[in-house]
């Protein structure tokens, strides 16, 4: 079993795409190197530099309360998963760390995470019913809990007010359909000037085309997590629309792959992107976006009446091998408590997973109207439209098929006339991958 785990984690470290809850990798390698030690500071690992100051502040409050020192270290995305992979094989993992939906099933199934059931039962701060169920499900295995939800995210439409003003166009709003987005994007596109109305990237599935698929009635993964939806007629219809966007209003696929859509947006090259709430700290810190940009709800499909947003969320987990399980739990309990979830939101770290706490996140800045993200979790105010939060699609080793999808759809990204053919081909590949997963 250990060999199977290590092999899977090597694939994860090499191929996992950078999406969801933290788009910027870290560069700081602070903290002790003796992870799992029985003394000294608790070693906490994360991958997003933008979140580090707020997380460290919350951990410092924990130290003041308990006397337990905490050192938060930030790793680059690839280095982060290499660190955990090395810990899985050598037993030297950080004490407390972020867990992601793409890898959680592997870690839970192979007993690499501390089981939290007994701690939760005795806690007066943690009630699992208080967290968004779509996130809780990502860190539950065989009826047991292995992480406390840290946050949740929604996808919204970010737009460049200056580019809209110059084109004399109305800003996006909650009444926009995907057709409205296309029409505006076409008017904002000047390929000769290298200005584009919209951008999306095959490596950014959660914050781009997956939302279109679900809004148009398709699906990525079946409800029982056993089969692909890439060959479903509604999915193919949605991907045909994605191809239309790519052909008419987006930068060349090679440019989007090399530069990334958030960078293109921050430079004023593209007028609109769909992006996750985890990017707010970066957009706040960027002088251009802070001055020129804002956010609205993601569009809905006029035929289905569905506005869909893929929802992911990170979990606070501890290594099963830690020599300080009780101290790890104290920190995780602190981070997941209502009080600290509110604190996380107030600091603008990210939207918090504890119910009723994210309003504080929307108020952390006056630069943007963050209701575009928060309102996805509420009933629609548009007649005949349903706001639908979609659980992040996962299987035992989701990273394997999501990474393969990035490769297999490249020809369709370059030549959208191949979209249906490549989606159908990938559906077969994805089904083979899922069928080969050994649990």
XYZ file of C-alpha atoms in Angstrom:
439
model
C 0.000 0.000 0.000
C 2.840 2.401 0.842
C 4.403 1.933 -2.603
C 1.055 2.739 -4.224
C 0.694 5.872 -2.104
C 4.197 7.141 -2.846
C 3.772 6.519 -6.561
C 0.495 8.439 -6.580
C 2.007 11.301 -4.623
C 4.945 11.563 -7.013
C 2.453 12.054 -9.821
C 0.669 14.664 -7.720
C 3.818 16.614 -6.997
C 4.778 16.665 -10.668
C 1.426 17.290 -12.305
C -1.115 18.885 -9.963
C -2.512 22.089 -11.425
C -2.434 25.297 -9.433
C -6.090 25.963 -8.816
C -8.338 26.754 -5.927
C -7.747 28.593 -2.708
C -4.417 30.174 -3.353
C -3.130 30.928 -6.789
C 0.268 32.280 -5.744
C 3.033 30.027 -4.614
C 5.293 30.819 -1.711
C 8.983 31.510 -1.554
C 9.708 31.519 2.165
C 11.138 28.364 3.694
C 11.144 29.579 7.267
C 10.702 27.343 10.251
C 12.514 24.345 11.637
C 13.458 21.369 9.502
C 12.671 18.740 12.117
C 8.980 18.280 11.266
C 7.069 16.187 13.763
C 9.479 16.964 16.614
C 8.236 16.635 20.171
C 9.404 20.133 21.191
C 9.899 23.562 19.700
C 7.494 25.325 17.382
C 4.667 23.503 15.674
C 5.561 23.357 12.009
C 2.723 24.594 9.774
C 2.986 24.378 5.975
C 0.934 26.329 3.406
C 1.486 27.281 -0.249
C 0.149 30.823 -0.666
C 2.284 33.869 0.149
C -0.786 36.103 -0.022
C -2.363 34.287 2.926
C 0.764 33.930 5.058
C 0.558 37.239 6.986
C -3.035 36.652 8.093
C -2.455 32.998 8.957
C 0.642 33.906 10.970
C -1.296 36.598 12.862
C -3.972 34.070 13.816
C -1.292 31.585 14.867
C 0.435 34.269 16.949
C -2.828 34.802 18.813
C -2.892 31.049 19.422
C 0.621 31.245 20.888
C -0.448 34.070 23.199
C -3.397 31.975 24.362
C -1.647 28.616 24.774
C 2.099 29.232 24.962
C 2.599 26.865 22.010
C 4.877 28.394 19.388
C 3.869 28.117 15.737
C 6.036 28.694 12.666
C 4.202 29.111 9.364
C 6.323 28.193 6.369
C 5.322 28.880 2.772
C 6.354 26.531 -0.006
C 6.043 26.880 -3.754
C 3.119 24.779 -5.003
C 5.256 21.983 -6.477
C 7.650 22.033 -3.530
C 4.731 21.793 -1.139
C 3.525 18.490 -2.541
C 7.088 17.207 -2.821
C 7.469 17.993 0.885
C 4.387 15.976 1.785
C 5.385 13.157 -0.583
C 8.787 12.965 1.127
C 7.050 12.924 4.490
C 4.787 10.106 3.353
C 7.811 7.983 2.513
C 10.142 9.084 5.298
C 7.801 10.033 8.128
C 9.043 13.626 8.351
C 5.912 15.630 7.581
C 4.959 19.081 8.863
C 2.762 18.937 11.958
C -0.194 20.857 10.506
C -0.800 21.672 6.857
C -3.332 22.454 4.164
C -5.048 19.592 2.376
C -6.539 19.898 -1.124
C -9.458 17.982 -2.652
C -7.328 16.548 -5.459
C -5.146 14.655 -2.982
C -7.300 14.212 0.122
C -8.687 10.791 -0.769
C -5.194 9.321 -1.190
C -3.953 10.709 2.122
C -7.042 9.689 4.073
C -7.236 6.206 2.580
C -3.601 5.511 3.371
C -3.735 6.690 7.008
C -1.380 9.628 6.483
C -3.677 12.126 8.207
C -4.594 12.276 11.876
C -8.164 11.068 12.412
C -10.049 13.834 14.201
C -13.294 12.133 15.294
C -12.456 11.761 19.001
C -11.151 15.316 19.233
C -14.246 16.698 17.518
C -16.555 14.767 19.839
C -14.916 16.379 22.877
C -14.665 19.901 21.433
C -16.935 22.766 22.443
C -15.627 24.882 19.526
C -16.038 22.567 16.547
C -19.430 21.532 15.176
C -19.079 19.933 11.752
C -22.651 20.914 10.858
C -21.537 24.555 10.906
C -19.287 24.198 7.856
C -20.251 24.245 4.207
C -21.155 20.590 3.475
C -19.536 20.671 0.018
C -16.190 21.316 1.733
C -16.692 18.927 4.649
C -17.340 16.111 2.174
C -13.899 16.594 0.637
C -12.189 15.640 3.903
C -14.464 12.844 5.081
C -13.521 9.231 4.461
C -15.376 6.084 5.558
C -17.473 8.179 7.935
C -14.516 9.844 9.674
C -13.137 13.385 9.568
C -9.508 14.058 8.665
C -9.461 17.839 8.303
C -11.403 20.849 9.553
C -12.615 23.080 6.692
C -10.544 26.221 6.430
C -12.397 28.113 3.733
C -14.579 27.848 0.682
C -14.399 29.589 -2.632
C -16.731 30.696 -5.372
C -16.060 31.842 -8.906
C -17.088 35.311 -10.061
C -16.612 37.525 -13.121
C -13.804 40.031 -12.746
C -13.841 42.912 -15.218
C -11.830 45.965 -16.180
C -13.965 49.068 -15.608
C -11.626 51.271 -17.603
C -11.825 49.076 -20.712
C -15.622 48.944 -20.403
C -15.806 52.734 -20.006
C -13.612 53.320 -23.043
C -15.836 51.022 -25.098
C -19.023 52.673 -23.791
C -20.346 49.372 -22.423
C -22.464 48.627 -19.385
C -20.650 46.836 -16.586
C -21.442 43.141 -16.016
C -24.208 42.463 -13.492
C -26.325 39.642 -12.036
C -28.596 39.678 -15.097
C -25.813 38.711 -17.484
C -25.992 35.434 -19.388
C -23.013 33.722 -21.007
C -24.264 35.130 -24.312
C -24.076 38.629 -22.826
C -20.484 37.941 -21.834
C -19.655 36.803 -25.348
C -21.283 39.851 -26.955
C -19.430 42.269 -24.689
C -16.169 40.384 -25.089
C -16.473 40.586 -28.880
C -16.857 44.377 -28.696
C -13.859 44.628 -26.372
C -11.576 42.520 -28.555
C -9.051 44.141 -30.859
C -6.629 41.417 -31.906
C -4.437 43.817 -33.865
C -3.908 45.827 -30.694
C -3.559 42.615 -28.657
C -6.526 43.524 -26.479
C -9.067 40.823 -25.701
C -12.489 40.632 -24.168
C -11.997 37.436 -22.164
C -9.386 34.869 -21.191
C -9.480 31.318 -19.896
C -6.942 28.554 -19.708
C -7.092 24.778 -19.925
C -4.982 24.543 -16.766
C -7.566 26.547 -14.829
C -10.528 24.192 -14.888
C -12.264 25.212 -11.660
C -12.221 28.925 -12.316
C -13.070 28.767 -16.029
C -14.777 26.194 -18.238
C -16.082 23.806 -15.543
C -18.549 26.513 -14.493
C -19.810 26.829 -18.066
C -20.272 23.053 -18.273
C -22.447 22.930 -15.164
C -24.434 26.044 -15.996
C -25.396 24.509 -19.342
C -26.554 21.238 -17.755
C -23.440 19.153 -18.344
C -21.106 17.610 -15.799
C -17.451 16.746 -15.316
C -17.898 13.708 -13.074
C -20.977 11.629 -12.335
C -22.666 11.949 -8.943
C -21.348 8.541 -7.908
C -17.777 9.642 -8.802
C -17.378 6.697 -11.176
C -17.639 8.049 -14.719
C -16.676 11.015 -16.876
C -19.129 13.573 -18.176
C -16.870 14.916 -20.926
C -18.849 13.010 -23.577
C -22.279 14.057 -22.253
C -24.241 15.987 -24.916
C -24.757 18.977 -22.635
C -21.081 19.004 -21.732
C -20.167 18.942 -25.408
C -22.571 21.813 -26.035
C -20.867 23.799 -23.278
C -17.412 23.006 -24.614
C -18.492 24.099 -28.068
C -19.308 27.480 -26.523
C -15.893 27.466 -24.838
C -14.364 26.885 -28.274
C -16.285 29.880 -29.605
C -14.840 32.049 -26.843
C -11.356 30.777 -27.585
C -11.656 31.481 -31.305
C -13.247 34.897 -31.148
C -12.449 36.802 -27.956
C -9.440 35.225 -26.192
C -5.684 35.612 -26.595
C -3.907 32.727 -28.348
C -3.896 29.548 -26.260
C -0.106 29.601 -26.063
C -0.188 33.098 -24.587
C -2.768 32.139 -21.942
C -0.820 29.006 -21.019
C 2.495 30.807 -20.691
C 1.301 34.007 -19.027
C -1.743 32.869 -17.009
C -5.039 34.690 -17.115
C -4.695 36.616 -13.834
C -1.432 38.154 -15.087
C -3.065 39.117 -18.398
C -5.912 40.692 -16.433
C -3.582 42.581 -14.120
C -1.716 44.026 -17.092
C -4.845 45.338 -18.850
C -4.519 42.903 -21.754
C -7.930 41.275 -21.203
C -11.179 42.879 -20.082
C -12.723 39.908 -18.238
C -11.774 36.683 -16.518
C -13.685 34.297 -14.298
C -11.619 33.873 -11.163
C -11.814 32.431 -7.664
C -12.259 34.347 -4.444
C -8.791 33.221 -3.363
C -7.320 35.836 -5.746
C -8.710 38.843 -3.869
C -5.554 39.421 -1.754
C -3.409 39.461 -4.905
C -5.802 41.769 -6.749
C -5.877 44.118 -3.741
C -2.106 44.345 -3.751
C -1.849 44.926 -7.493
C -1.944 48.640 -8.226
C -3.555 48.212 -11.643
C -6.440 45.968 -10.579
C -7.034 47.999 -7.435
C -7.536 51.125 -9.548
C -9.256 49.746 -12.644
C -11.154 46.551 -11.843
C -14.189 45.183 -10.042
C -16.194 41.978 -9.746
C -19.728 40.788 -10.565
C -21.578 37.502 -10.338
C -20.623 34.812 -12.817
C -23.096 34.685 -15.761
C -25.899 32.126 -16.041
C -27.168 30.144 -19.008
C -30.324 31.546 -20.590
C -31.656 28.086 -21.525
C -31.183 26.265 -18.213
C -31.525 29.293 -15.936
C -28.551 27.982 -13.910
C -25.718 30.111 -12.573
C -23.067 27.584 -11.511
C -19.915 28.023 -9.457
C -17.524 25.182 -8.677
C -16.845 25.181 -4.942
C -13.637 23.954 -3.428
C -12.154 24.577 -0.028
C -9.008 23.735 1.855
C -8.866 21.741 5.063
C -6.575 22.033 8.078
C -5.040 18.594 8.626
C -2.334 17.080 10.813
C 0.153 14.326 10.073
C -0.804 10.966 11.508
C 2.892 10.564 12.362
C 3.154 13.742 14.431
C 4.551 13.345 17.924
C 2.355 16.224 19.120
C -1.148 15.146 18.147
C -2.834 16.993 21.019
C -1.011 20.249 20.267
C -1.830 19.865 16.576
C -5.488 19.461 17.430
C -5.434 22.526 19.674
C -4.145 24.585 16.749
C -6.581 23.085 14.233
C -9.449 23.643 16.672
C -8.314 27.253 17.067
C -8.088 27.826 13.317
C -11.510 26.254 12.739
C -13.314 27.996 15.582
C -16.023 30.532 14.809
C -13.967 33.332 16.361
C -10.870 32.652 14.273
C -12.878 31.980 11.128
C -14.328 35.477 11.559
C -10.812 36.797 12.151
C -9.600 35.128 8.945
C -12.426 36.784 7.027
C -11.832 40.207 8.595
C -8.151 40.042 7.680
C -9.139 39.368 4.088
C -7.248 36.078 4.007
C -10.113 34.317 2.232
C -13.777 33.424 2.616
C -14.243 31.286 5.731
C -15.950 27.898 5.808
C -17.839 28.424 9.094
C -21.416 29.461 8.402
C -22.235 33.142 8.771
C -18.627 34.335 8.871
C -17.911 35.419 5.306
C -19.806 38.707 5.466
C -16.761 39.966 7.346
C -14.634 38.963 4.344
C -16.767 41.056 1.981
C -16.112 44.073 4.192
C -12.328 43.672 4.341
C -11.821 46.074 1.407
C -13.630 48.932 -0.311
C -11.674 48.421 -3.542
C -14.063 45.800 -4.934
C -17.696 44.798 -4.538
C -17.119 41.273 -3.283
C -20.820 40.458 -3.219
C -20.188 38.921 -6.624
C -18.544 36.043 -4.793
C -20.708 35.865 -1.690
C -24.075 36.024 -3.443
C -23.462 32.647 -5.109
C -24.245 31.037 -1.762
C -27.593 32.841 -1.565
C -30.876 32.450 -3.423
C -30.900 34.225 -6.775
C -32.537 37.636 -6.985
C -33.082 37.139 -10.719
C -36.454 35.599 -11.550
C -36.159 32.129 -13.032
C -32.440 31.795 -12.217
C -30.932 29.271 -9.794
C -27.626 29.918 -8.064
C -25.925 26.520 -7.897
C -22.866 25.735 -5.784
C -21.238 22.658 -7.328
C -19.000 20.405 -5.238
C -15.480 20.167 -6.634
C -15.329 16.937 -8.680
C -13.065 14.374 -7.002
C -12.140 10.705 -7.096
C -9.509 8.693 -5.253
C -6.715 10.093 -7.433
C -8.348 13.044 -9.166
C -5.009 14.679 -9.881
C -4.216 11.942 -12.393
C -7.184 12.623 -14.662
C -7.222 16.392 -14.167
C -3.564 16.501 -15.175
C -4.215 14.246 -18.147
C -7.085 16.466 -19.227
C -4.723 19.436 -19.407
C -2.603 17.515 -21.888
C -5.372 15.884 -23.915
C -7.338 19.074 -24.540
C -4.354 21.114 -25.737
C -5.112 20.371 -29.423
C -8.700 21.583 -28.933
C -7.477 24.714 -27.178
C -5.269 25.461 -30.170
C -7.924 24.421 -32.707
C -11.472 24.548 -31.261
C -12.844 22.658 -34.263
C -11.380 19.581 -32.547
C -13.198 20.240 -29.271
C -15.916 17.571 -29.532
C -13.513 14.922 -30.783
C -10.941 15.574 -28.051
C -13.552 15.750 -25.278
C -14.986 12.384 -26.316
C -11.517 10.871 -26.479
C -10.660 12.207 -23.062
C -13.901 10.853 -21.586
C -12.690 7.356 -22.423
C -9.267 8.048 -20.951
C -10.788 9.507 -17.804
C -13.065 6.489 -17.366
C -10.053 4.182 -17.694
C -8.165 6.170 -15.052
C -11.094 6.075 -12.640
C -11.597 2.350 -13.221
C -7.935 1.700 -12.448
C -8.066 3.517 -9.109
C -7.512 0.987 -6.351
C -9.015 1.901 -3.028
